[in-house]
């Protein structure tokens, strides 16, 4: 999504959102990530205080980025799910469920390639246990073997149990990764 993203050419418009639209976006975030509502929404309040105004950055190809003081927090393509940015995920590492790929997949991951099932099922890979299995189309933080912070955000194409069972083809579609153009642009103004 952000392999060739340039703010100078890809941003079409920016505007502050009305409070009613901001409430709708907050509600959508809470619906998609219900654990942010724990403790009366304290984590979401840390990420995005209610009194702060969010800027809607409209980009080409129907991508919307929501920024706070120029720092991207969440984005979405068309009317799809809202994804946190990788920088936000580094600040709040427990925001998304975690999966891990082995060392052999790191160079492909950092090039933006989708992650294949064997990268998760080999010795260095890690998936949640069966009692915490993730369904298909779940937004996940992709960690790499030997590293503490996530290297990418992806969308599971298969459930984690199917990734273990089938063990071939694409398991997780990469949405954004360390080093892509959204990562290199710390601020959008």
Short mmCIF file of N, CA and C in Angstrom, two decimals:
data_model
loop_
_atom_site.label_atom_id
_atom_site.label_comp_id
_atom_site.label_asym_id
_atom_site.label_seq_id
_atom_site.Cartn_x
_atom_site.Cartn_y
_atom_site.Cartn_z
N UNK A 1 0.82 -1.19 0.00
CA UNK A 1 0.00 0.00 0.00
C UNK A 1 0.87 1.26 0.00
N UNK A 2 2.02 1.21 0.70
CA UNK A 2 2.87 2.39 0.80
C UNK A 2 4.27 2.14 0.25
N UNK A 3 4.40 1.26 -0.74
CA UNK A 3 5.71 1.00 -1.32
C UNK A 3 6.25 2.22 -2.05
N UNK A 4 5.39 2.91 -2.74
CA UNK A 4 5.81 4.10 -3.47
C UNK A 4 4.91 5.27 -3.10
N UNK A 5 5.00 5.70 -1.85
CA UNK A 5 4.18 6.78 -1.33
C UNK A 5 5.03 8.02 -1.15
N UNK A 6 4.62 9.11 -1.75
CA UNK A 6 5.33 10.38 -1.62
C UNK A 6 4.32 11.45 -1.23
N UNK A 7 4.48 12.09 -0.07
CA UNK A 7 3.51 13.10 0.35
C UNK A 7 3.33 14.23 -0.68
N UNK A 8 4.39 14.58 -1.37
CA UNK A 8 4.31 15.68 -2.33
C UNK A 8 3.38 15.36 -3.49
N UNK A 9 3.34 14.12 -3.92
CA UNK A 9 2.54 13.77 -5.09
C UNK A 9 1.29 12.95 -4.76
N UNK A 10 1.28 12.23 -3.65
CA UNK A 10 0.17 11.32 -3.36
C UNK A 10 -0.91 11.91 -2.46
N UNK A 11 -0.63 12.99 -1.76
CA UNK A 11 -1.64 13.60 -0.90
C UNK A 11 -2.49 14.54 -1.74
N UNK A 12 -3.80 14.28 -1.74
CA UNK A 12 -4.72 15.11 -2.52
C UNK A 12 -5.24 16.29 -1.70
N UNK A 13 -5.58 16.07 -0.42
CA UNK A 13 -6.12 17.13 0.42
C UNK A 13 -5.97 16.76 1.89
N UNK A 14 -6.02 17.78 2.73
CA UNK A 14 -6.00 17.59 4.18
C UNK A 14 -7.08 18.47 4.78
N UNK A 15 -7.77 17.95 5.78
CA UNK A 15 -8.78 18.76 6.45
C UNK A 15 -8.99 18.27 7.87
N UNK A 16 -9.30 19.23 8.76
CA UNK A 16 -9.67 18.86 10.12
C UNK A 16 -11.06 18.24 10.09
N UNK A 17 -11.26 17.22 10.88
CA UNK A 17 -12.56 16.54 10.90
C UNK A 17 -13.48 17.18 11.92
N UNK A 18 -14.76 17.22 11.58
CA UNK A 18 -15.76 17.70 12.54
C UNK A 18 -15.82 16.72 13.70
N UNK A 19 -16.27 17.20 14.83
CA UNK A 19 -16.31 16.35 16.03
C UNK A 19 -17.23 15.15 15.84
N UNK A 20 -18.30 15.30 15.08
CA UNK A 20 -19.21 14.17 14.85
C UNK A 20 -18.52 13.07 14.03
N UNK A 21 -17.71 13.46 13.06
CA UNK A 21 -16.97 12.48 12.26
C UNK A 21 -15.89 11.82 13.11
N UNK A 22 -15.26 12.61 13.97
CA UNK A 22 -14.24 12.05 14.86
C UNK A 22 -14.85 11.01 15.79
N UNK A 23 -16.06 11.28 16.29
CA UNK A 23 -16.74 10.30 17.15
C UNK A 23 -17.03 9.02 16.39
N UNK A 24 -17.41 9.13 15.12
CA UNK A 24 -17.66 7.95 14.29
C UNK A 24 -16.38 7.13 14.10
N UNK A 25 -15.28 7.80 13.87
CA UNK A 25 -14.00 7.11 13.68
C UNK A 25 -13.57 6.45 14.98
N UNK A 26 -13.72 7.15 16.10
CA UNK A 26 -13.39 6.54 17.41
C UNK A 26 -14.23 5.29 17.64
N UNK A 27 -15.51 5.38 17.31
CA UNK A 27 -16.42 4.24 17.49
C UNK A 27 -15.99 3.08 16.59
N UNK A 28 -15.57 3.39 15.36
CA UNK A 28 -15.11 2.33 14.45
C UNK A 28 -13.83 1.68 14.97
N UNK A 29 -12.93 2.48 15.53
CA UNK A 29 -11.69 1.94 16.09
C UNK A 29 -12.01 1.04 17.28
N UNK A 30 -12.91 1.49 18.14
CA UNK A 30 -13.29 0.68 19.31
C UNK A 30 -14.02 -0.60 18.90
N UNK A 31 -14.80 -0.54 17.83
CA UNK A 31 -15.48 -1.74 17.36
C UNK A 31 -14.48 -2.74 16.78
N UNK A 32 -13.47 -2.24 16.09
CA UNK A 32 -12.49 -3.12 15.47
C UNK A 32 -11.46 -3.63 16.48
N UNK A 33 -11.12 -2.81 17.46
CA UNK A 33 -10.13 -3.17 18.48
C UNK A 33 -10.77 -3.00 19.86
N UNK A 34 -11.64 -3.93 20.28
CA UNK A 34 -12.41 -3.74 21.52
C UNK A 34 -11.56 -3.64 22.78
N UNK A 35 -10.36 -4.18 22.76
CA UNK A 35 -9.51 -4.10 23.96
C UNK A 35 -9.08 -2.66 24.25
N UNK A 36 -9.21 -1.75 23.28
CA UNK A 36 -8.90 -0.33 23.53
C UNK A 36 -9.94 0.31 24.45
N UNK A 37 -11.09 -0.31 24.61
CA UNK A 37 -12.14 0.22 25.48
C UNK A 37 -11.94 -0.17 26.94
N UNK A 38 -10.99 -1.06 27.23
CA UNK A 38 -10.74 -1.46 28.61
C UNK A 38 -10.36 -0.23 29.45
N UNK A 39 -10.72 -0.25 30.72
CA UNK A 39 -10.45 0.86 31.64
C UNK A 39 -11.02 2.18 31.12
N UNK A 40 -12.25 2.16 30.70
CA UNK A 40 -12.96 3.33 30.16
C UNK A 40 -12.22 3.95 28.97
N UNK A 41 -11.57 3.12 28.18
CA UNK A 41 -10.91 3.62 26.98
C UNK A 41 -9.61 4.36 27.26
N UNK A 42 -8.92 4.02 28.33
CA UNK A 42 -7.69 4.73 28.72
C UNK A 42 -6.61 4.64 27.64
N UNK A 43 -6.46 3.48 27.00
CA UNK A 43 -5.43 3.34 25.98
C UNK A 43 -5.74 4.19 24.75
N UNK A 44 -6.98 4.17 24.30
CA UNK A 44 -7.35 5.02 23.17
C UNK A 44 -7.21 6.49 23.53
N UNK A 45 -7.49 6.83 24.77
CA UNK A 45 -7.33 8.22 25.23
C UNK A 45 -5.86 8.64 25.21
N UNK A 46 -4.96 7.71 25.51
CA UNK A 46 -3.52 8.01 25.43
C UNK A 46 -3.10 8.21 23.97
N UNK A 47 -3.60 7.35 23.11
CA UNK A 47 -3.24 7.43 21.69
C UNK A 47 -3.83 8.68 21.06
N UNK A 48 -5.10 8.90 21.30
CA UNK A 48 -5.85 10.00 20.67
C UNK A 48 -6.76 10.63 21.71
N UNK A 49 -6.30 11.66 22.41
CA UNK A 49 -7.14 12.33 23.41
C UNK A 49 -8.41 12.91 22.77
N UNK A 50 -9.52 12.82 23.48
CA UNK A 50 -10.81 13.27 22.94
C UNK A 50 -10.80 14.74 22.56
N UNK A 51 -10.08 15.54 23.29
CA UNK A 51 -10.07 16.99 23.04
C UNK A 51 -9.18 17.39 21.87
N UNK A 52 -8.38 16.47 21.36
CA UNK A 52 -7.48 16.78 20.24
C UNK A 52 -8.19 16.57 18.91
N UNK A 53 -7.91 17.46 17.97
CA UNK A 53 -8.50 17.35 16.64
C UNK A 53 -7.64 16.49 15.73
N UNK A 54 -8.29 15.66 14.97
CA UNK A 54 -7.63 14.78 14.02
C UNK A 54 -7.72 15.40 12.63
N UNK A 55 -6.63 15.25 11.88
CA UNK A 55 -6.61 15.71 10.50
C UNK A 55 -6.79 14.52 9.58
N UNK A 56 -7.67 14.66 8.62
CA UNK A 56 -7.91 13.62 7.62
C UNK A 56 -7.06 13.95 6.40
N UNK A 57 -6.11 13.07 6.10
CA UNK A 57 -5.24 13.25 4.94
C UNK A 57 -5.75 12.32 3.85
N UNK A 58 -6.28 12.91 2.78
CA UNK A 58 -6.80 12.12 1.67
C UNK A 58 -5.69 11.91 0.66
N UNK A 59 -5.49 10.66 0.30
CA UNK A 59 -4.43 10.30 -0.64
C UNK A 59 -5.03 9.68 -1.89
N UNK A 60 -4.18 9.51 -2.89
CA UNK A 60 -4.61 8.85 -4.12
C UNK A 60 -4.98 7.40 -3.81
N UNK A 61 -5.71 6.79 -4.71
CA UNK A 61 -6.15 5.39 -4.59
C UNK A 61 -7.04 5.17 -3.36
N UNK A 62 -7.79 6.19 -2.96
CA UNK A 62 -8.79 6.11 -1.89
C UNK A 62 -8.20 5.68 -0.54
N UNK A 63 -6.99 6.16 -0.24
CA UNK A 63 -6.38 5.89 1.05
C UNK A 63 -6.59 7.11 1.94
N UNK A 64 -7.05 6.87 3.16
CA UNK A 64 -7.25 7.93 4.15
C UNK A 64 -6.30 7.70 5.30
N UNK A 65 -5.57 8.74 5.68
CA UNK A 65 -4.66 8.67 6.83
C UNK A 65 -5.16 9.67 7.86
N UNK A 66 -5.28 9.24 9.10
CA UNK A 66 -5.73 10.10 10.18
C UNK A 66 -4.53 10.46 11.04
N UNK A 67 -4.25 11.78 11.14
CA UNK A 67 -3.05 12.24 11.83
C UNK A 67 -3.41 13.10 13.04
N UNK A 68 -2.54 13.08 14.02
CA UNK A 68 -2.64 13.94 15.20
C UNK A 68 -1.37 14.77 15.24
N UNK A 69 -1.49 16.07 15.08
CA UNK A 69 -0.33 16.98 15.02
C UNK A 69 0.65 16.56 13.93
N UNK A 70 0.13 16.07 12.82
CA UNK A 70 0.96 15.67 11.69
C UNK A 70 1.48 14.24 11.76
N UNK A 71 1.34 13.58 12.91
CA UNK A 71 1.83 12.21 13.07
C UNK A 71 0.73 11.22 12.69
N UNK A 72 0.96 10.37 11.69
CA UNK A 72 -0.05 9.39 11.30
C UNK A 72 -0.35 8.40 12.43
N UNK A 73 -1.64 8.19 12.71
CA UNK A 73 -2.06 7.23 13.73
C UNK A 73 -2.70 6.00 13.11
N UNK A 74 -3.72 6.23 12.27
CA UNK A 74 -4.46 5.15 11.64
C UNK A 74 -4.65 5.48 10.17
N UNK A 75 -4.89 4.46 9.37
CA UNK A 75 -5.18 4.67 7.95
C UNK A 75 -6.11 3.57 7.48
N UNK A 76 -6.75 3.83 6.34
CA UNK A 76 -7.63 2.83 5.75
C UNK A 76 -7.68 3.04 4.25
N UNK A 77 -7.96 1.96 3.56
CA UNK A 77 -8.11 1.99 2.12
C UNK A 77 -9.58 1.79 1.80
N UNK A 78 -10.13 2.66 0.96
CA UNK A 78 -11.56 2.67 0.65
C UNK A 78 -12.33 2.75 1.97
N UNK A 79 -13.27 1.87 2.20
CA UNK A 79 -13.98 1.83 3.48
C UNK A 79 -13.62 0.57 4.25
N UNK A 80 -12.39 0.10 4.06
CA UNK A 80 -11.92 -1.12 4.71
C UNK A 80 -11.60 -0.89 6.18
N UNK A 81 -10.93 -1.85 6.78
CA UNK A 81 -10.60 -1.74 8.21
C UNK A 81 -9.61 -0.60 8.46
N UNK A 82 -9.63 -0.09 9.67
CA UNK A 82 -8.66 0.92 10.09
C UNK A 82 -7.43 0.19 10.62
N UNK A 83 -6.27 0.56 10.11
CA UNK A 83 -5.01 -0.05 10.54
C UNK A 83 -4.21 0.97 11.33
N UNK A 84 -3.61 0.56 12.45
CA UNK A 84 -2.68 1.47 13.12
C UNK A 84 -1.39 1.55 12.30
N UNK A 85 -0.68 2.65 12.44
CA UNK A 85 0.61 2.74 11.75
C UNK A 85 1.64 1.92 12.53
N UNK A 86 2.73 1.59 11.88
CA UNK A 86 3.78 0.80 12.52
C UNK A 86 4.45 1.60 13.64
N UNK A 87 4.58 2.90 13.46
CA UNK A 87 5.15 3.75 14.53
C UNK A 87 4.26 3.72 15.77
N UNK A 88 2.95 3.78 15.57
CA UNK A 88 2.02 3.69 16.70
C UNK A 88 2.14 2.33 17.37
N UNK A 89 2.30 1.29 16.58
CA UNK A 89 2.45 -0.06 17.11
C UNK A 89 3.75 -0.20 17.90
N UNK A 90 4.79 0.52 17.52
CA UNK A 90 6.04 0.49 18.29
C UNK A 90 5.86 1.17 19.64
N UNK A 91 5.01 2.20 19.70
CA UNK A 91 4.75 2.87 20.98
C UNK A 91 3.85 2.03 21.88
N UNK A 92 2.91 1.30 21.27
CA UNK A 92 1.95 0.47 22.00
C UNK A 92 1.99 -0.94 21.42
N UNK A 93 3.01 -1.73 21.78
CA UNK A 93 3.22 -3.03 21.13
C UNK A 93 2.11 -4.07 21.36
N UNK A 94 1.25 -3.88 22.33
CA UNK A 94 0.18 -4.85 22.58
C UNK A 94 -1.13 -4.46 21.90
N UNK A 95 -1.06 -3.53 20.97
CA UNK A 95 -2.24 -3.05 20.27
C UNK A 95 -2.88 -4.12 19.39
N UNK A 96 -2.06 -4.97 18.78
CA UNK A 96 -2.54 -6.01 17.86
C UNK A 96 -2.07 -7.39 18.32
N UNK A 97 -2.77 -8.45 17.92
CA UNK A 97 -2.28 -9.80 18.19
C UNK A 97 -0.96 -10.04 17.45
N UNK A 98 -0.11 -10.87 18.03
CA UNK A 98 1.22 -11.08 17.49
C UNK A 98 1.37 -12.42 16.79
N UNK A 99 2.10 -12.41 15.68
CA UNK A 99 2.58 -13.62 15.02
C UNK A 99 4.05 -13.38 14.74
N UNK A 100 4.81 -14.45 14.54
CA UNK A 100 6.25 -14.29 14.33
C UNK A 100 6.72 -15.15 13.19
N UNK A 101 7.60 -14.57 12.35
CA UNK A 101 8.21 -15.32 11.25
C UNK A 101 9.65 -15.67 11.61
N UNK A 102 10.19 -16.68 10.94
CA UNK A 102 11.56 -17.09 11.19
C UNK A 102 12.55 -16.15 10.52
N UNK A 103 13.84 -16.35 10.80
CA UNK A 103 14.90 -15.48 10.25
C UNK A 103 14.94 -15.49 8.73
N UNK A 104 14.63 -16.60 8.12
CA UNK A 104 14.69 -16.71 6.66
C UNK A 104 13.69 -15.82 5.95
N UNK A 105 12.63 -15.42 6.63
CA UNK A 105 11.59 -14.59 6.01
C UNK A 105 11.85 -13.10 6.16
N UNK A 106 12.82 -12.72 6.99
CA UNK A 106 13.03 -11.30 7.30
C UNK A 106 13.32 -10.49 6.06
N UNK A 107 14.22 -10.95 5.20
CA UNK A 107 14.58 -10.13 4.03
C UNK A 107 13.40 -9.97 3.07
N UNK A 108 12.54 -10.98 2.98
CA UNK A 108 11.35 -10.87 2.14
C UNK A 108 10.33 -9.91 2.77
N UNK A 109 10.20 -9.99 4.10
CA UNK A 109 9.29 -9.12 4.82
C UNK A 109 9.69 -7.65 4.64
N UNK A 110 10.98 -7.37 4.76
CA UNK A 110 11.46 -5.99 4.64
C UNK A 110 11.43 -5.49 3.20
N UNK A 111 11.15 -6.36 2.26
CA UNK A 111 10.96 -5.96 0.86
C UNK A 111 9.47 -5.80 0.55
N UNK A 112 8.61 -6.10 1.53
CA UNK A 112 7.17 -5.92 1.35
C UNK A 112 6.44 -7.13 0.82
N UNK A 113 7.09 -8.28 0.78
CA UNK A 113 6.44 -9.50 0.26
C UNK A 113 5.45 -10.04 1.29
N UNK A 114 4.38 -10.64 0.79
CA UNK A 114 3.44 -11.32 1.67
C UNK A 114 4.13 -12.51 2.32
N UNK A 115 3.71 -12.84 3.54
CA UNK A 115 4.38 -13.90 4.28
C UNK A 115 3.71 -15.25 4.03
N UNK A 116 4.54 -16.21 3.68
CA UNK A 116 4.07 -17.57 3.38
C UNK A 116 3.91 -18.36 4.69
N UNK A 117 3.04 -19.35 4.67
CA UNK A 117 2.76 -20.17 5.85
C UNK A 117 4.00 -20.82 6.46
N UNK A 118 4.93 -21.38 5.65
CA UNK A 118 6.10 -22.03 6.27
C UNK A 118 6.95 -21.10 7.14
N UNK A 119 6.92 -19.80 6.89
CA UNK A 119 7.66 -18.85 7.72
C UNK A 119 7.12 -18.78 9.13
N UNK A 120 5.85 -19.12 9.31
CA UNK A 120 5.23 -19.10 10.64
C UNK A 120 5.32 -20.45 11.34
N UNK A 121 5.43 -21.53 10.58
CA UNK A 121 5.37 -22.87 11.17
C UNK A 121 6.75 -23.48 11.38
N UNK A 122 7.80 -22.87 10.86
CA UNK A 122 9.15 -23.42 11.05
C UNK A 122 9.62 -23.14 12.48
N UNK A 123 10.85 -23.56 12.77
CA UNK A 123 11.37 -23.49 14.14
C UNK A 123 11.35 -22.07 14.72
N UNK A 124 11.65 -21.05 13.94
CA UNK A 124 11.69 -19.68 14.46
C UNK A 124 10.37 -18.95 14.41
N UNK A 125 9.39 -19.51 13.75
CA UNK A 125 8.08 -18.87 13.64
C UNK A 125 7.22 -19.16 14.85
N UNK A 126 6.22 -18.34 15.05
CA UNK A 126 5.34 -18.54 16.19
C UNK A 126 3.93 -18.05 15.84
N UNK A 127 2.96 -18.87 16.16
CA UNK A 127 1.55 -18.53 16.01
C UNK A 127 0.86 -18.71 17.36
N UNK A 128 -0.28 -18.07 17.57
CA UNK A 128 -0.98 -18.26 18.85
C UNK A 128 -1.39 -19.72 19.06
N UNK A 129 -1.52 -20.14 20.31
CA UNK A 129 -1.96 -21.51 20.59
C UNK A 129 -3.41 -21.71 20.13
N UNK A 130 -3.85 -22.97 20.01
CA UNK A 130 -5.21 -23.25 19.50
C UNK A 130 -6.33 -22.54 20.27
N UNK A 131 -6.17 -22.39 21.58
CA UNK A 131 -7.24 -21.73 22.36
C UNK A 131 -7.30 -20.22 22.10
N UNK A 132 -6.24 -19.65 21.53
CA UNK A 132 -6.23 -18.21 21.20
C UNK A 132 -6.11 -18.01 19.69
N UNK A 133 -6.55 -19.00 18.91
CA UNK A 133 -6.43 -18.94 17.45
C UNK A 133 -7.10 -17.70 16.88
N UNK A 134 -6.52 -17.17 15.83
CA UNK A 134 -7.05 -15.98 15.17
C UNK A 134 -7.78 -16.38 13.89
N UNK A 135 -8.93 -15.79 13.62
CA UNK A 135 -9.64 -16.11 12.38
C UNK A 135 -8.99 -15.43 11.17
N UNK A 136 -9.41 -15.81 9.99
CA UNK A 136 -8.95 -15.14 8.77
C UNK A 136 -9.39 -13.69 8.80
N UNK A 137 -8.67 -12.84 8.09
CA UNK A 137 -8.95 -11.39 7.99
C UNK A 137 -8.80 -10.67 9.32
N UNK A 138 -7.82 -11.09 10.13
CA UNK A 138 -7.50 -10.42 11.38
C UNK A 138 -6.25 -9.58 11.16
N UNK A 139 -6.26 -8.36 11.65
CA UNK A 139 -5.09 -7.49 11.56
C UNK A 139 -4.11 -7.95 12.64
N UNK A 140 -2.85 -8.21 12.24
CA UNK A 140 -1.85 -8.72 13.16
C UNK A 140 -0.54 -7.93 13.07
N UNK A 141 0.20 -7.95 14.18
CA UNK A 141 1.55 -7.41 14.22
C UNK A 141 2.50 -8.56 13.88
N UNK A 142 3.36 -8.35 12.91
CA UNK A 142 4.29 -9.41 12.51
C UNK A 142 5.65 -9.13 13.12
N UNK A 143 6.04 -10.01 14.02
CA UNK A 143 7.35 -9.93 14.66
C UNK A 143 8.31 -10.84 13.91
N UNK A 144 9.60 -10.62 14.13
CA UNK A 144 10.60 -11.47 13.51
C UNK A 144 11.42 -12.14 14.59
N UNK A 145 11.93 -13.29 14.27
CA UNK A 145 12.71 -14.07 15.22
C UNK A 145 13.90 -13.25 15.71
N UNK A 146 14.03 -13.15 17.03
CA UNK A 146 15.16 -12.45 17.63
C UNK A 146 14.98 -10.96 17.80
N UNK A 147 13.85 -10.41 17.40
CA UNK A 147 13.61 -8.97 17.53
C UNK A 147 12.45 -8.71 18.48
N UNK A 148 12.49 -7.58 19.15
CA UNK A 148 11.49 -7.27 20.17
C UNK A 148 10.25 -6.57 19.60
N UNK A 149 10.47 -5.63 18.68
CA UNK A 149 9.36 -4.85 18.13
C UNK A 149 8.91 -5.42 16.80
N UNK A 150 7.65 -5.17 16.42
CA UNK A 150 7.14 -5.71 15.15
C UNK A 150 7.81 -5.06 13.94
N UNK A 151 7.92 -5.82 12.87
CA UNK A 151 8.52 -5.34 11.63
C UNK A 151 7.47 -5.02 10.57
N UNK A 152 6.22 -5.45 10.81
CA UNK A 152 5.17 -5.21 9.81
C UNK A 152 3.80 -5.37 10.44
N UNK A 153 2.81 -4.90 9.69
CA UNK A 153 1.41 -5.12 10.03
C UNK A 153 0.80 -5.85 8.85
N UNK A 154 0.03 -6.88 9.14
CA UNK A 154 -0.55 -7.67 8.07
C UNK A 154 -1.98 -8.06 8.36
N UNK A 155 -2.58 -8.69 7.37
CA UNK A 155 -3.94 -9.18 7.45
C UNK A 155 -3.91 -10.68 7.16
N UNK A 156 -4.36 -11.49 8.11
CA UNK A 156 -4.31 -12.93 7.91
C UNK A 156 -5.25 -13.33 6.77
N UNK A 157 -4.75 -14.13 5.85
CA UNK A 157 -5.59 -14.64 4.77
C UNK A 157 -6.27 -15.94 5.19
N UNK A 158 -5.63 -16.65 6.10
CA UNK A 158 -6.15 -17.90 6.64
C UNK A 158 -6.21 -17.77 8.15
N UNK A 159 -6.99 -18.60 8.80
CA UNK A 159 -6.95 -18.62 10.27
C UNK A 159 -5.60 -19.18 10.68
N UNK A 160 -5.19 -18.90 11.91
CA UNK A 160 -3.88 -19.40 12.35
C UNK A 160 -3.85 -20.93 12.40
N UNK A 161 -4.98 -21.53 12.69
CA UNK A 161 -5.03 -23.00 12.69
C UNK A 161 -4.88 -23.54 11.26
N UNK A 162 -5.46 -22.86 10.27
CA UNK A 162 -5.30 -23.27 8.87
C UNK A 162 -3.87 -23.06 8.39
N UNK A 163 -3.22 -22.00 8.88
CA UNK A 163 -1.81 -21.77 8.51
C UNK A 163 -0.98 -22.96 8.98
N UNK A 164 -1.24 -23.44 10.20
CA UNK A 164 -0.50 -24.60 10.72
C UNK A 164 -0.83 -25.87 9.94
N UNK A 165 -2.10 -26.04 9.62
CA UNK A 165 -2.55 -27.28 8.98
C UNK A 165 -2.16 -27.34 7.51
N UNK A 166 -2.44 -26.29 6.75
CA UNK A 166 -2.18 -26.29 5.30
C UNK A 166 -0.70 -26.10 5.01
N UNK A 167 -0.07 -25.14 5.68
CA UNK A 167 1.37 -24.89 5.62
C UNK A 167 1.91 -24.65 4.21
N UNK A 168 1.14 -23.98 3.36
CA UNK A 168 1.67 -23.51 2.08
C UNK A 168 0.82 -22.34 1.61
N UNK A 169 1.32 -21.62 0.64
CA UNK A 169 0.70 -20.40 0.12
C UNK A 169 0.85 -19.24 1.11
N UNK A 170 0.20 -18.14 0.77
CA UNK A 170 0.30 -16.92 1.58
C UNK A 170 -0.55 -17.07 2.84
N UNK A 171 0.07 -16.82 3.98
CA UNK A 171 -0.64 -16.87 5.24
C UNK A 171 -1.08 -15.50 5.72
N UNK A 172 -0.21 -14.49 5.50
CA UNK A 172 -0.50 -13.13 5.94
C UNK A 172 -0.14 -12.15 4.83
N UNK A 173 -1.10 -11.32 4.48
CA UNK A 173 -0.88 -10.27 3.47
C UNK A 173 -0.28 -9.05 4.18
N UNK A 174 0.83 -8.54 3.68
CA UNK A 174 1.51 -7.41 4.30
C UNK A 174 0.79 -6.11 3.92
N UNK A 175 0.50 -5.30 4.92
CA UNK A 175 -0.16 -4.01 4.71
C UNK A 175 0.87 -2.88 4.74
N UNK A 176 1.70 -2.86 5.77
CA UNK A 176 2.78 -1.89 5.88
C UNK A 176 3.95 -2.57 6.59
N UNK A 177 5.15 -2.12 6.30
CA UNK A 177 6.34 -2.77 6.85
C UNK A 177 7.42 -1.75 7.16
N UNK A 178 8.37 -2.16 7.96
CA UNK A 178 9.50 -1.33 8.35
C UNK A 178 10.27 -0.90 7.11
N UNK A 179 10.39 0.39 6.90
CA UNK A 179 11.15 0.89 5.77
C UNK A 179 10.29 1.30 4.57
N UNK A 180 8.99 1.04 4.60
CA UNK A 180 8.17 1.51 3.48
C UNK A 180 8.02 3.03 3.59
N UNK A 181 7.36 3.63 2.62
CA UNK A 181 7.31 5.08 2.58
C UNK A 181 6.43 5.72 3.65
N UNK A 182 5.50 4.99 4.24
CA UNK A 182 4.75 5.53 5.38
C UNK A 182 5.66 5.57 6.61
N UNK A 183 6.52 4.58 6.75
CA UNK A 183 7.46 4.54 7.85
C UNK A 183 8.47 5.67 7.75
N UNK A 184 8.96 5.94 6.57
CA UNK A 184 10.00 6.97 6.41
C UNK A 184 9.47 8.38 6.57
N UNK A 185 8.17 8.59 6.42
CA UNK A 185 7.57 9.90 6.61
C UNK A 185 6.97 9.98 8.02
N UNK A 186 7.76 10.49 8.96
CA UNK A 186 7.30 10.56 10.35
C UNK A 186 6.13 11.51 10.52
N UNK A 187 6.11 12.59 9.75
CA UNK A 187 5.05 13.59 9.85
C UNK A 187 4.48 13.85 8.47
N UNK A 188 3.19 14.08 8.40
CA UNK A 188 2.52 14.48 7.16
C UNK A 188 1.89 15.84 7.44
N UNK A 189 2.43 16.86 6.83
CA UNK A 189 1.88 18.20 7.08
C UNK A 189 1.52 18.91 5.82
#
